[in-house]
Coordinates of C-alpha atoms (C1' of nucleotides) in Angstrom, one line a residue:
Chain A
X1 CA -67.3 -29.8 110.8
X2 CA -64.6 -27.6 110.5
X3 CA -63.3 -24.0 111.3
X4 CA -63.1 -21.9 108.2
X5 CA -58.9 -21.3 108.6
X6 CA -59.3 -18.2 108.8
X7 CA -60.8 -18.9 112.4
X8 CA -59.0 -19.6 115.4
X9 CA -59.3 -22.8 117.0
X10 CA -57.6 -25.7 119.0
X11 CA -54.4 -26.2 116.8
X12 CA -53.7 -29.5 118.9
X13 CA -56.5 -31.0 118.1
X14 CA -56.7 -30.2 114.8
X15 CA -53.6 -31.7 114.1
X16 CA -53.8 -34.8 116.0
X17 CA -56.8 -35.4 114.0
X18 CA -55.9 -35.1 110.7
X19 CA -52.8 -37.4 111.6
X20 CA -55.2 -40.3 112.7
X21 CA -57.1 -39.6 109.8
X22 CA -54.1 -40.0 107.8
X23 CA -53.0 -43.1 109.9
X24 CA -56.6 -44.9 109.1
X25 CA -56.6 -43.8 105.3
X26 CA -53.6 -45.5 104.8
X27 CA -53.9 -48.5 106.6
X28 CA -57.3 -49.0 104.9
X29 CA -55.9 -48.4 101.4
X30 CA -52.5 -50.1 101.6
X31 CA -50.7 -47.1 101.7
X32 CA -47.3 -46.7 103.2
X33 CA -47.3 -43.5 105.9
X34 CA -43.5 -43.7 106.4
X35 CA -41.2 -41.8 108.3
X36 CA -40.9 -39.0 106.2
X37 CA -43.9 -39.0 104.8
X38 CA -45.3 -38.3 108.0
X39 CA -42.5 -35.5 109.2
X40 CA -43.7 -33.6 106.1
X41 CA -47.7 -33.7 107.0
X42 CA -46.9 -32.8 110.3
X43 CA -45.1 -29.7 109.5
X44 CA -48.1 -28.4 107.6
X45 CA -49.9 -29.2 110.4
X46 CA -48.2 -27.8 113.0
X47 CA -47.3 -24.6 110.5
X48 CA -51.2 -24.0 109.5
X49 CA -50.0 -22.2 106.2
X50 CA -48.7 -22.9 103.4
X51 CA -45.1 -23.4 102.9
X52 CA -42.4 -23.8 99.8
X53 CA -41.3 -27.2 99.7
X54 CA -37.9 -25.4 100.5
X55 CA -39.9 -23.7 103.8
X56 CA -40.2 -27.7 104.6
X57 CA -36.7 -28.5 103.4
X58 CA -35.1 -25.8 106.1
X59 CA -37.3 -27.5 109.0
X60 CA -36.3 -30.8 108.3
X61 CA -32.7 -29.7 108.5
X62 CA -33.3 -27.4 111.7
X63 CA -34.5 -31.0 113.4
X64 CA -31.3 -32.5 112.6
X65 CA -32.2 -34.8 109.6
X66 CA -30.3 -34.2 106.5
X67 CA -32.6 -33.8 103.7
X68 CA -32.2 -32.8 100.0
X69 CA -35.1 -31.2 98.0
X70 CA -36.1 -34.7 96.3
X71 CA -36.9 -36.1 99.7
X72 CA -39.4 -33.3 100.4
X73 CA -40.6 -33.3 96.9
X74 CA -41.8 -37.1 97.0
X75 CA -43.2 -37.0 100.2
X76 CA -45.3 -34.2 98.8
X77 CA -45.9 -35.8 95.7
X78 CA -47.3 -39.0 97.9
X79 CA -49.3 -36.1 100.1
X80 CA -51.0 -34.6 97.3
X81 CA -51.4 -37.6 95.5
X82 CA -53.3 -39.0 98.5
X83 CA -55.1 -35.8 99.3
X84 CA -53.5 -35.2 102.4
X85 CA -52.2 -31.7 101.2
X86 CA -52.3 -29.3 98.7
X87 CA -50.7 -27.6 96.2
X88 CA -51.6 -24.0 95.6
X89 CA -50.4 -23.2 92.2
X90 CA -50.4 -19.7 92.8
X91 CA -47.9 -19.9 95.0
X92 CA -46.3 -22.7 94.7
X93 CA -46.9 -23.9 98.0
X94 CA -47.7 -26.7 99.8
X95 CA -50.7 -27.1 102.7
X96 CA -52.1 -29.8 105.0
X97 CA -55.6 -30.3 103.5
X98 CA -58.1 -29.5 105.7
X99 CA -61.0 -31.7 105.1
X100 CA -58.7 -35.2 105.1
X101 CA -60.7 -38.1 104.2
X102 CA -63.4 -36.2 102.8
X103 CA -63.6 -36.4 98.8
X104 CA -63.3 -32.7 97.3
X105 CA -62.1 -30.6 95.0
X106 CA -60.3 -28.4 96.8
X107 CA -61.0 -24.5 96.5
X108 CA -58.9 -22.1 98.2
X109 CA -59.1 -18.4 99.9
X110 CA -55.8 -16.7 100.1
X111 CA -55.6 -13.3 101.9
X112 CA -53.0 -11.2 100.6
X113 CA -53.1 -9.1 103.8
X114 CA -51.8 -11.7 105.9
X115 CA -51.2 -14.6 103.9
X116 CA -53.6 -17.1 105.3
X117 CA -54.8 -19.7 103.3
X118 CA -58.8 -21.5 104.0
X119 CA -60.1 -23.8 101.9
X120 CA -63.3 -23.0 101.0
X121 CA -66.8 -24.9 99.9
X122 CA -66.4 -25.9 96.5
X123 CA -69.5 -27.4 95.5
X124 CA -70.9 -24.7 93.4
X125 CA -67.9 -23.7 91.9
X126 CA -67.2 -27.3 90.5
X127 CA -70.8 -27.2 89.1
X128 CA -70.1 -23.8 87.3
X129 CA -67.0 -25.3 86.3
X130 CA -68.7 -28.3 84.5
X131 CA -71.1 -25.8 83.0
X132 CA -68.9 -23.7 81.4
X133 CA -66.6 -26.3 80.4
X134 CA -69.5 -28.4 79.0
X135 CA -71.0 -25.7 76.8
X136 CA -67.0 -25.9 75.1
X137 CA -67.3 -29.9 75.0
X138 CA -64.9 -30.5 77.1
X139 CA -64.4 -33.0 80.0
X140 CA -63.3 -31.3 83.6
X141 CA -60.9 -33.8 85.0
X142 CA -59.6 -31.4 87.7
X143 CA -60.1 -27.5 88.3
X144 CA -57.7 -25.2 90.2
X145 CA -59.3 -22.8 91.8
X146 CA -57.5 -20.1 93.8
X147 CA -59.2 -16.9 95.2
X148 CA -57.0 -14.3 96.1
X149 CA -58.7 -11.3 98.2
X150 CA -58.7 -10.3 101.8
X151 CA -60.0 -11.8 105.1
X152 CA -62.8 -10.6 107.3
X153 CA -59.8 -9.6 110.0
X154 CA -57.7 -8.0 107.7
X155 CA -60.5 -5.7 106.6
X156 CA -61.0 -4.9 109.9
X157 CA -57.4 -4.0 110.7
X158 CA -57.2 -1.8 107.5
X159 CA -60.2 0.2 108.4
Chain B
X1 CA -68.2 -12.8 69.0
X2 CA -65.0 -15.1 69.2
X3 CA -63.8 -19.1 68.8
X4 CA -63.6 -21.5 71.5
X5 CA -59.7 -21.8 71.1
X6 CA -60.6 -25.4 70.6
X7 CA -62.0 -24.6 67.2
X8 CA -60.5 -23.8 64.2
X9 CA -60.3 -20.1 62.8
X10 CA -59.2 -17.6 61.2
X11 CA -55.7 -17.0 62.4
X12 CA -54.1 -13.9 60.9
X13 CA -57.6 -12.6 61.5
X14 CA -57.3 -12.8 65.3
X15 CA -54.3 -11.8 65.6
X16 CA -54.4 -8.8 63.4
X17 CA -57.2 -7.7 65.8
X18 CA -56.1 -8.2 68.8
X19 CA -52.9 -6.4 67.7
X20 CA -55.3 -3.4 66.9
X21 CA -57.0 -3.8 70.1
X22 CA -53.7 -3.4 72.2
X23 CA -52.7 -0.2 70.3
X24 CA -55.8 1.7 70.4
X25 CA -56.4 0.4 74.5
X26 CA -52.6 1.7 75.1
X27 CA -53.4 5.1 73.1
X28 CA -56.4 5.7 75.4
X29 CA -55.2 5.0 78.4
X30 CA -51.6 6.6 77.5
X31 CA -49.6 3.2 77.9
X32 CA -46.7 2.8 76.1
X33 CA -46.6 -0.8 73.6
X34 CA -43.3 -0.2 73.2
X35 CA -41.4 -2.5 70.4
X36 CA -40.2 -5.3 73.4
X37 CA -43.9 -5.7 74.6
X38 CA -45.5 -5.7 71.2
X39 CA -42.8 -8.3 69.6
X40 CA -43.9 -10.4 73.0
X41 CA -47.6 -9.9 72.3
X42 CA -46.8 -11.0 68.6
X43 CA -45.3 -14.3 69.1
X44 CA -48.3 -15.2 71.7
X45 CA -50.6 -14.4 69.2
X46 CA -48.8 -16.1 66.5
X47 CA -47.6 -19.5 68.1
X48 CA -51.2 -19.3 70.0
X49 CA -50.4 -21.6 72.5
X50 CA -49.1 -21.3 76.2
X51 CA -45.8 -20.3 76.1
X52 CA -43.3 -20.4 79.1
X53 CA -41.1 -17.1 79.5
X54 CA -38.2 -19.2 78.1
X55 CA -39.8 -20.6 75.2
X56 CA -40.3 -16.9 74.3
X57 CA -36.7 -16.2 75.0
X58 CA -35.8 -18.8 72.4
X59 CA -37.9 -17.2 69.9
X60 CA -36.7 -13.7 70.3
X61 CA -33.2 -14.8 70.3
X62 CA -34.2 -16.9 67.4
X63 CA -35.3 -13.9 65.5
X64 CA -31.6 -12.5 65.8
X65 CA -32.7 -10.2 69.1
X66 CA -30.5 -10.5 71.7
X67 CA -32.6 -10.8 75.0
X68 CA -32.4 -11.6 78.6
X69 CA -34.7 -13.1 80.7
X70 CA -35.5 -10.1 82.4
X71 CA -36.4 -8.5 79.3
X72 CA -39.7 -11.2 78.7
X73 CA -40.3 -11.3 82.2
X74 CA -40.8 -7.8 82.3
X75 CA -42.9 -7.5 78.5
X76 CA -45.1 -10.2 80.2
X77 CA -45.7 -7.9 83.0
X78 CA -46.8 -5.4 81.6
X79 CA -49.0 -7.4 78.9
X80 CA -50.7 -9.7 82.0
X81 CA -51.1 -6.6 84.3
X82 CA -52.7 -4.9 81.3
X83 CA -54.9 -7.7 80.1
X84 CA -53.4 -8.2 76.8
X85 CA -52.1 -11.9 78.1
X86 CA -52.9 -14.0 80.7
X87 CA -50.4 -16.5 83.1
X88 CA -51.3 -19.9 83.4
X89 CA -50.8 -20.7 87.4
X90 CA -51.0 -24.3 87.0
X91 CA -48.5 -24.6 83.6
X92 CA -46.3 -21.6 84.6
X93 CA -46.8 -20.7 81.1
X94 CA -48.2 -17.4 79.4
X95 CA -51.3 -17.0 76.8
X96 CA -52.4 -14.1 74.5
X97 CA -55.6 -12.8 75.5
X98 CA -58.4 -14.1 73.7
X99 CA -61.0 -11.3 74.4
X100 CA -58.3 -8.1 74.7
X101 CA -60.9 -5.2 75.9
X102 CA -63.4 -7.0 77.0
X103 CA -62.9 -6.7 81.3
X104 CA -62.9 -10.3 82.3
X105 CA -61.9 -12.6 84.9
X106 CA -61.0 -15.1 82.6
X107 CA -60.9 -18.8 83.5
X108 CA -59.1 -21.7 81.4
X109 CA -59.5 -25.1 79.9
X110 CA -56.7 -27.2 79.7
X111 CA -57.0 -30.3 77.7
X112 CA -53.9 -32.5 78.9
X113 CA -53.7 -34.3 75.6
X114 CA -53.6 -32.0 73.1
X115 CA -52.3 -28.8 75.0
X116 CA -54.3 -26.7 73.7
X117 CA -55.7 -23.8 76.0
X118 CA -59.0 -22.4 75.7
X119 CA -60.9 -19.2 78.0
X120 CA -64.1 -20.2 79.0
X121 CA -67.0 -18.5 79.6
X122 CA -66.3 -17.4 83.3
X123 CA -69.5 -15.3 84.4
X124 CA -70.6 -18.0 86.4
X125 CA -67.7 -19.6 87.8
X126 CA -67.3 -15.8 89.3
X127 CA -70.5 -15.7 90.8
X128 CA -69.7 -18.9 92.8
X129 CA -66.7 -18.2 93.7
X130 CA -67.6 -15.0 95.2
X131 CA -71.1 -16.5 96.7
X132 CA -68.8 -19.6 98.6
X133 CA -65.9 -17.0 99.6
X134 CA -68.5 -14.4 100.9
X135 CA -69.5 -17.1 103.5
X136 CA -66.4 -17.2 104.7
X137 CA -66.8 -13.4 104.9
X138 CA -63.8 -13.4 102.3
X139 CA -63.4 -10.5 99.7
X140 CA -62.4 -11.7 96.8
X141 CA -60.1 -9.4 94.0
X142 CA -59.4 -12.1 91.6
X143 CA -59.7 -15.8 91.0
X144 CA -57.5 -18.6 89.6
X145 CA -59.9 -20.8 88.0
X146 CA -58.1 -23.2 85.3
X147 CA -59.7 -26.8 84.4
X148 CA -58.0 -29.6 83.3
X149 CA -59.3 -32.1 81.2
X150 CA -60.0 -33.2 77.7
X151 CA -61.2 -31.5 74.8
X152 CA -64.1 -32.9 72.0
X153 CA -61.2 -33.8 69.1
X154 CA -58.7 -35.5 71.9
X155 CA -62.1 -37.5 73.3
X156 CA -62.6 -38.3 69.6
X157 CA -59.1 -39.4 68.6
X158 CA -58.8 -41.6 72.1
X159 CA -62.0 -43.5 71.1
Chain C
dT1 C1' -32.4 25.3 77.0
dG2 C1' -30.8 22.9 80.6
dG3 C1' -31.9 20.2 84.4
dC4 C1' -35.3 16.8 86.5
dG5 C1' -38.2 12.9 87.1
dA6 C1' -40.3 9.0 85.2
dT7 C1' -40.2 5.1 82.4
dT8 C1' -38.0 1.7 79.8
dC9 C1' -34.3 -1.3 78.6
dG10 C1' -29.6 -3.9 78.8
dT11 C1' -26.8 -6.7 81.6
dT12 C1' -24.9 -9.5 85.2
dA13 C1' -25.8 -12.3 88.7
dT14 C1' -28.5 -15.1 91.6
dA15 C1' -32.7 -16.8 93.9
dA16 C1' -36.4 -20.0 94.1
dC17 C1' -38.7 -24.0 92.5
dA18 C1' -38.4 -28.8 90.7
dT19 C1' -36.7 -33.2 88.7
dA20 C1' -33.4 -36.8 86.4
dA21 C1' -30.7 -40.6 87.3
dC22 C1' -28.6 -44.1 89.8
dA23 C1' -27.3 -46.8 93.9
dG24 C1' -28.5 -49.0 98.2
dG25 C1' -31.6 -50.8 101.8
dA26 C1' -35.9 -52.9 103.6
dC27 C1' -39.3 -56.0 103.1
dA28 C1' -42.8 -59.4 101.2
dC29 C1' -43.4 -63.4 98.7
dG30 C1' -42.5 -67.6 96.5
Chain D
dC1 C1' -32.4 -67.4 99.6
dG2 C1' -33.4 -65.1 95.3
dT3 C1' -36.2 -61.7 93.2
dG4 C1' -39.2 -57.9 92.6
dT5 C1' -41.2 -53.7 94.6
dC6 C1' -41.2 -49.8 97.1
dC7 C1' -38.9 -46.3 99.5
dT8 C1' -34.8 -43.5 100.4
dG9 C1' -30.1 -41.1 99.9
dT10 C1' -27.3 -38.5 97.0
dT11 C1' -25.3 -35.9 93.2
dA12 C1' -26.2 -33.2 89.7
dT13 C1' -28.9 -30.4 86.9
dG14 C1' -32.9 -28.3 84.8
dT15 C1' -36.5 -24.7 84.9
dT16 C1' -38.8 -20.5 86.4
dA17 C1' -38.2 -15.9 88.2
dT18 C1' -36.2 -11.7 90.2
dA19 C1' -32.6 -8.4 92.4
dA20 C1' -29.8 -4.7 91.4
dC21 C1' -27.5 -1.2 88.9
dG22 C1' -26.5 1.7 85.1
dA23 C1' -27.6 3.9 80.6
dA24 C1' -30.8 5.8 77.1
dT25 C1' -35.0 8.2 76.1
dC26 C1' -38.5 11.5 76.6
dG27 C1' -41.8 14.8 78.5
dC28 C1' -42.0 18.7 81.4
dC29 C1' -41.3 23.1 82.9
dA30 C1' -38.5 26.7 85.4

DNA sequence: TGGCGATTCGTTATAACATAACAGGACACG
DNA sequence: CGTGTCCTGTTATGTTATAACGAATCGCCA
């Protein structure tokens, strides 16, 4: 369905999208999108990157809404705990998912060129995952899994 | 050749010879494992564990060393950027190497009940990753790949 | 042998990331 | 209309990591 992230493509859309996927998740689960909640996901929407929860923190304040680091950390706690965003552990950063609604375990591309972020098909990762963690005995709850590397554009800029 | 990290071994063994393994890959490649980075590379072998920098600070100041933070965070630099220790993304935490010389990208199991921290075999997890990034017509230099999950004595003692 | 550069280390300070704890408000439900 | 639950505001603090600068050491070689 979707563009890869590191493609361009209609930002607007996008966006609105994942908001009414948001919107329909919650209503259907009993889920509260509040206020703030939803001021958070649309900043990593509109931004398209990933962002320090302190990143979020300054654009909350630059709208005029007094804000202190535990508001933006709950709303992302709700956000990832709901799969609406990400963490990327690597650099501790926060970013709209981009497959909403879908179930997945998340797999990431980050170029250190220019410091996109794409999620990436994780299907066969998860099942080499399992199959090296199976061989040890042990029972994959959840894998991080964060490729760092550079993008077809950035190649071509450095060439 | 070496124990799951989940299994039981022989400790002074390992350590001893991953010890070795540090001097003799600094002597050939003319790095220096100067007193700060070995006493660093001792205590991660010895506690065996992750570690955060801080809990390493304890123990050197513990030991009657006085020590700064910048003083780990630096040992830990050059250990990780050497392969003698590895940093867990996802527990901001540091771990000995448990294959020293062998070139890996190595890839960790987490069990979240017991702590414990094991490498895995990663061979394939690599292969996937770089197959599902290479659609994206990404180029990957090196993967995050840490699982977390439970390990065959925490499944045991939960049942 | 004396200066030079490179590397390492000590030290102070501060930046960046994250959470504890408690009070108050909104709202549903009996 | 009381009570419980969930969400938010606020203050303070905890945890992780780095900037910046100066001094010590050591190899190199003119």
């Amino acid at each position: 369905m979707t563009a890869s992230g590191f493609d361009t493509h209609d930002h607007g859309h996008c966006m609105a999208q994942a908001l009414q996927t948001a919107e329909e998740t919650c209503a259907r689960k009993g889920l509260q999108l509040t206020a703030q909640r939803r001021r958070v996901l649309e900043i990593l929407l509109r931004e398209h990157r990933a962002m320090g929860a302190y990143d979020l923190l300054d654009v909350l304040r630059a709208d005029g809404l007094g804000a202190q680091p535990p508001t933006v950390y709950r709303a992302l706690d709700f956000l990832v705990g709901h799969g609406f965003a990400h963490k990327l552990e690597r650099l501790n950063a926060f970013i709209a998912c981009a497959h909403p609604g879908e179930r997945h375990a998340p797999s990431f591309l980050i170029c250190k060129s220019c410091g996109l972020v794409a999620e990436m098909p994780s299907e066969g990762i998860s099942q080499a995952v399992m199959t090296a963690a199976g061989g040890l005995d042990f029972v994959v709850d959840r894998a991080v899994v964060e490729a760092e590397g550079t993008c077809r554009s950035c190649r071509g800029a450095a060439a």
